[in-house]
Every structure is written in C-alpha cells, then in structure tokens.
Backbone as a ProteinNet text record, in pm:
[ID]
protein_1_A
[PRIMARY]
XXXXXXXXXXXXXXXXXXXXXXXXXXXXXXXXXXXXXXXXXXXXXXXXXXXXXXXXXXXXXXXXXXXXXXXXXXXXXXX
[TERTIARY]
94	0.3	92.4	70.7	143.1	71.5	150.3	98.2	157.9	98.9	125.9	92.3	199.1	205.5	216.4	98.8	101	130.9	136.4	155.9	321.5	392.4	511.2	583.5	522.4	579.9	594.8	473	486.8	577.2	609.9	703.9	838.5	841.7	994.2	1025	938.3	948.5	979.4	880	919.4	1057.6	1107.3	1232.8	1348.5	1335.2	1424.3	1443	1338	1353.9	1404.3	1374.6	1448.2	1602.4	1630.8	1767.9	1851	1793.7	1843.3	1857.5	1780.1	1765.9	1848.2	1879.4	1947.5	1851.8	1719.2	1628.9	1547.5	1471.8	1381.5	1251.6	1192.8	1080	978	936.7	836.6	852.6	987.8	1011.8	1006.6	1042.8	1013.4	879.6	796.2	648.3	591.1	629.7	578.2	616.1	737.2	782.3	721.5	715.9	663.7	495.5	443	292.9	281.6	367.2	365.7	411.8	495.1	529.9	403.5	355.2	230.6	106.3	96.5	-17.5	12.8	144.7	180.4	176.2	211.5	198.5	65.3	-47.4	-183.3	-240.6	-197.6	-255.5	-202.8	-88.7	-31.8	-63.6	-132.6	-165.5	-278.1	-236.3	-323	-418.7	-535	-637.7	-617.6	-671.9	-637.2	-703.5	-827.1	-890.6	-784.5	-743.5	-659.5	-541.1	-476.6	-370.2	-398	-499.7	-557.3	-594.2	-663.3	-735.4	-628.9	-512.7	-421.4	-407.3	-418.7	-403.9	-532.9	-642.3	-784.6	-792.5	-756.4	-749.7	-661.2	-564.2	-465.5	-526.8	-590.3	-646.3	-768.3	-844.4	-960.3	-925.6	-788.7	-744.5	-671.1	-654.8	-595.5	-687.5	-626.5	-716.8	-776.5	-899.2	-972.9	-937.2	-920.4	-878.5	-997.7	-1109.4	-1225.6	-1219.6	-1125.2	-1109.4	-1170.7	-1243.6	-1318.1	-1232.2	-1180.4	-1100.5	-1186.7	-1126.3	-1198.6	-1083.3	-1146.8	-1053.1	-917.9	-912.7	-773.2	-695.9	-746.8	-653.9	-606.8	-688.5	-639.5	-546.8	-568.8	-475.2	-354.2	-344.4	-233.3	-139.2	-210.9	-147.3	-83.2	-167.8	-100.7	-2.2	34	128.2	62.7	-66.7	-128.7	-157.4	-126.7	-163.4	-80
-112.1	3.7	115.4	229.9	336	447.6	549.5	680.8	775.8	886.5	981.4	1111.3	1168.6	1298.1	1419.1	1494.6	1611.4	1737.6	1727	1851	1870.1	1964	2000.4	2013.3	2059.8	2064.5	1924	1846.2	1705.2	1629.9	1635.7	1560.6	1588.2	1740.1	1771.1	1724.9	1721.8	1670.4	1509.3	1441.8	1310.5	1279.6	1339.2	1331.8	1364	1481.1	1521	1411.7	1351.4	1264.4	1136.2	1078.2	975.9	992.6	1115.6	1143.5	1161	1217.1	1209.1	1074.4	982.3	858.5	758.8	787.8	704.3	577.6	616.6	494.1	528.3	410.7	463.1	522.1	605	709.3	613.8	492.1	419.1	370.7	323.4	297.9	404.8	525.6	634.6	679	668.9	690.5	593.7	470.5	366.3	389.2	414.8	422.6	573.3	674.1	788.7	762.4	703.6	664.5	569.1	458.7	368.3	456.2	530.5	615.6	718.8	751.9	856.5	770.5	662.5	568.8	544.7	506.7	473.5	578.2	692.7	825	848.6	830.5	848.2	742.6	640.6	528.3	552.4	607.4	649.3	766	843.4	985	961.1	1045.4	1056.7	1173.8	1140.6	1234.7	1359	1478.4	1601.4	1583.1	1536	1515.3	1436.6	1341.8	1271.2	1318	1401.4	1482.9	1585.6	1655.3	1775.9	1712.5	1603.5	1572.8	1554.8	1516.8	1526.6	1666.1	1779.6	1908.1	1959.2	1930.8	1963.2	1900.8	1786.6	1714.4	1789.3	1821.7	1877.5	2033.7	2119.3	2234.4	2212.5	2095.9	2075.6	2052.1	2001.8	1955.4	2081.6	2185.5	2300.1	2375.1	2414.4	2461.4	2603.8	2616	2741.2	2854.1	2976.5	3091.4	3146.9	3160.7	3210.2	3351.8	3399.3	3545.8	3547.2	3668.1	3695.4	3796.2	3755.5	3844.5	3957	4091.6	4208.2	4292.8	4419.9	4500	4521.5	4550.9	4556.5	4452.8	4320.6	4201.9	4214.5	4229	4221.9	4338.6	4444.1	4559.5	4522.2	4453.6	4415.1	4312.7	4226	4126.7	4178	4277.5	4351.3	4468.5	4485	4600.9	4739.1	4750	4875.7	4924.3	4850.3	4894.9	4996.6
-0.6	3	-7.4	-86.8	-103	-42.6	5.2	67.2	-27.5	-34.6	-113	-37.7	13.8	109.5	9.8	1.5	-81.5	-22.9	124.8	195.1	203.8	145.8	142.3	282.2	390.1	506.3	574.7	552.2	620.9	551.2	414.5	335.5	381	422.3	447.6	591.5	686	825.6	818.1	743.1	722.5	672	558.5	503.7	615.8	689.4	770.4	884.5	927.6	1034.6	987.9	866.4	797.2	791.7	744.5	740	867.5	977.9	1087.6	1159.9	1132.4	1185.5	1092.9	973.6	881.3	843.6	846.9	799.3	692.7	632.6	528	576.1	474.9	531.1	600.8	526.6	580.2	722.8	759.3	900.8	998.5	949.2	1047.3	1079.4	960.7	980	1077.8	1057.6	1135.8	1291.7	1313.2	1448.4	1508.2	1437.4	1491	1522.2	1437.6	1466.8	1580.6	1596.9	1715.2	1846.8	1841.7	1956.6	2007	1893.1	1945.8	2001.5	1945.7	1984.4	2129.7	2152.8	2300.9	2389.4	2348	2426.4	2455.6	2359.4	2386.3	2479.4	2470.9	2563.8	2717.7	2734.9	2862.3	2917.4	2842.8	2895.8	3016.8	3121.1	3236.3	3208.6	3224.3	3200.8	3293.9	3246.8	3331.9	3464.2	3487.3	3603.6	3687.5	3653.8	3741.9	3779.2	3703.7	3724.2	3831.3	3831.3	3905.3	4041.7	4038.3	4173.1	4296.9	4291.5	4415.6	4466.9	4361.6	4420.3	4474	4413	4471.3	4600.4	4635.6	4756.7	4863.5	4812.8	4919.8	4935.2	4846.1	4888.9	4977.3	4953.7	5049.8	5194	5222.2	5352.7	5413.8	5329.3	5400.8	5496.3	5604.1	5718	5672.1	5719.6	5668.7	5788.5	5725.5	5837.2	5868.3	5806	5870.2	5809.3	5747.2	5692.5	5556.2	5535	5403.6	5328.4	5194.6	5116.6	5070.8	5113	5074.7	4978.2	4959.3	4860.5	4928.7	5057.3	5126.8	5104.8	5124.6	5087	4950.7	4856.3	4712.9	4704.5	4747.1	4744.2	4798.8	4907.4	4947	4884	4817.6	4732.1	4630.6	4556.8	4436.9	4467.9	4602.5	4632.9	4622.4	4629	4618.3	4753.6	4859.6	5004.8	5057.6
[MASK]
+++++++++++++++++++++++++++++++++++++++++++++++++++++++++++++++++++++++++++++++

C-alpha cells in the first residue's frame, strides 16, 4: 500500500526525520505513529492529574477570613 504525501511541510518533516535516523521513510513513519499511539494510551487524564491538588486544597485549614478590597490591594502591592 502506497502513501502519497501532498503537503510539502509534512513531506519535509518526514524526510528530515528519516535522514536524521538514517532509516527508510516508511520505517520512520511507522515508528513515529507507534510512539504517538503509545503516548496517547499512557496519557493521564487532566482530572486525574489535578485531583491530588484539589484534595490537598480541600485539606488546607480554613482561616475564617473573607477576602476584601484591602486584602487584594495588599496582594498586588497597592496597599
């Protein structure tokens, strides 16, 4: 089965990769696709990556203070 890459930039990138690796173009395309498939399968969903931070924030002690204009002015250095 043959592939015909009509996009110049894509063709240039494929050829550059093949030249750098010293491998045939088809081998480089296959490897790149296999690596990308593996990367996608191993990806951790955003929610799972953020959940530990949310849990940590939820465990933080409450100060009982309410942020007001003076609080935000102090943060920005306008106080």
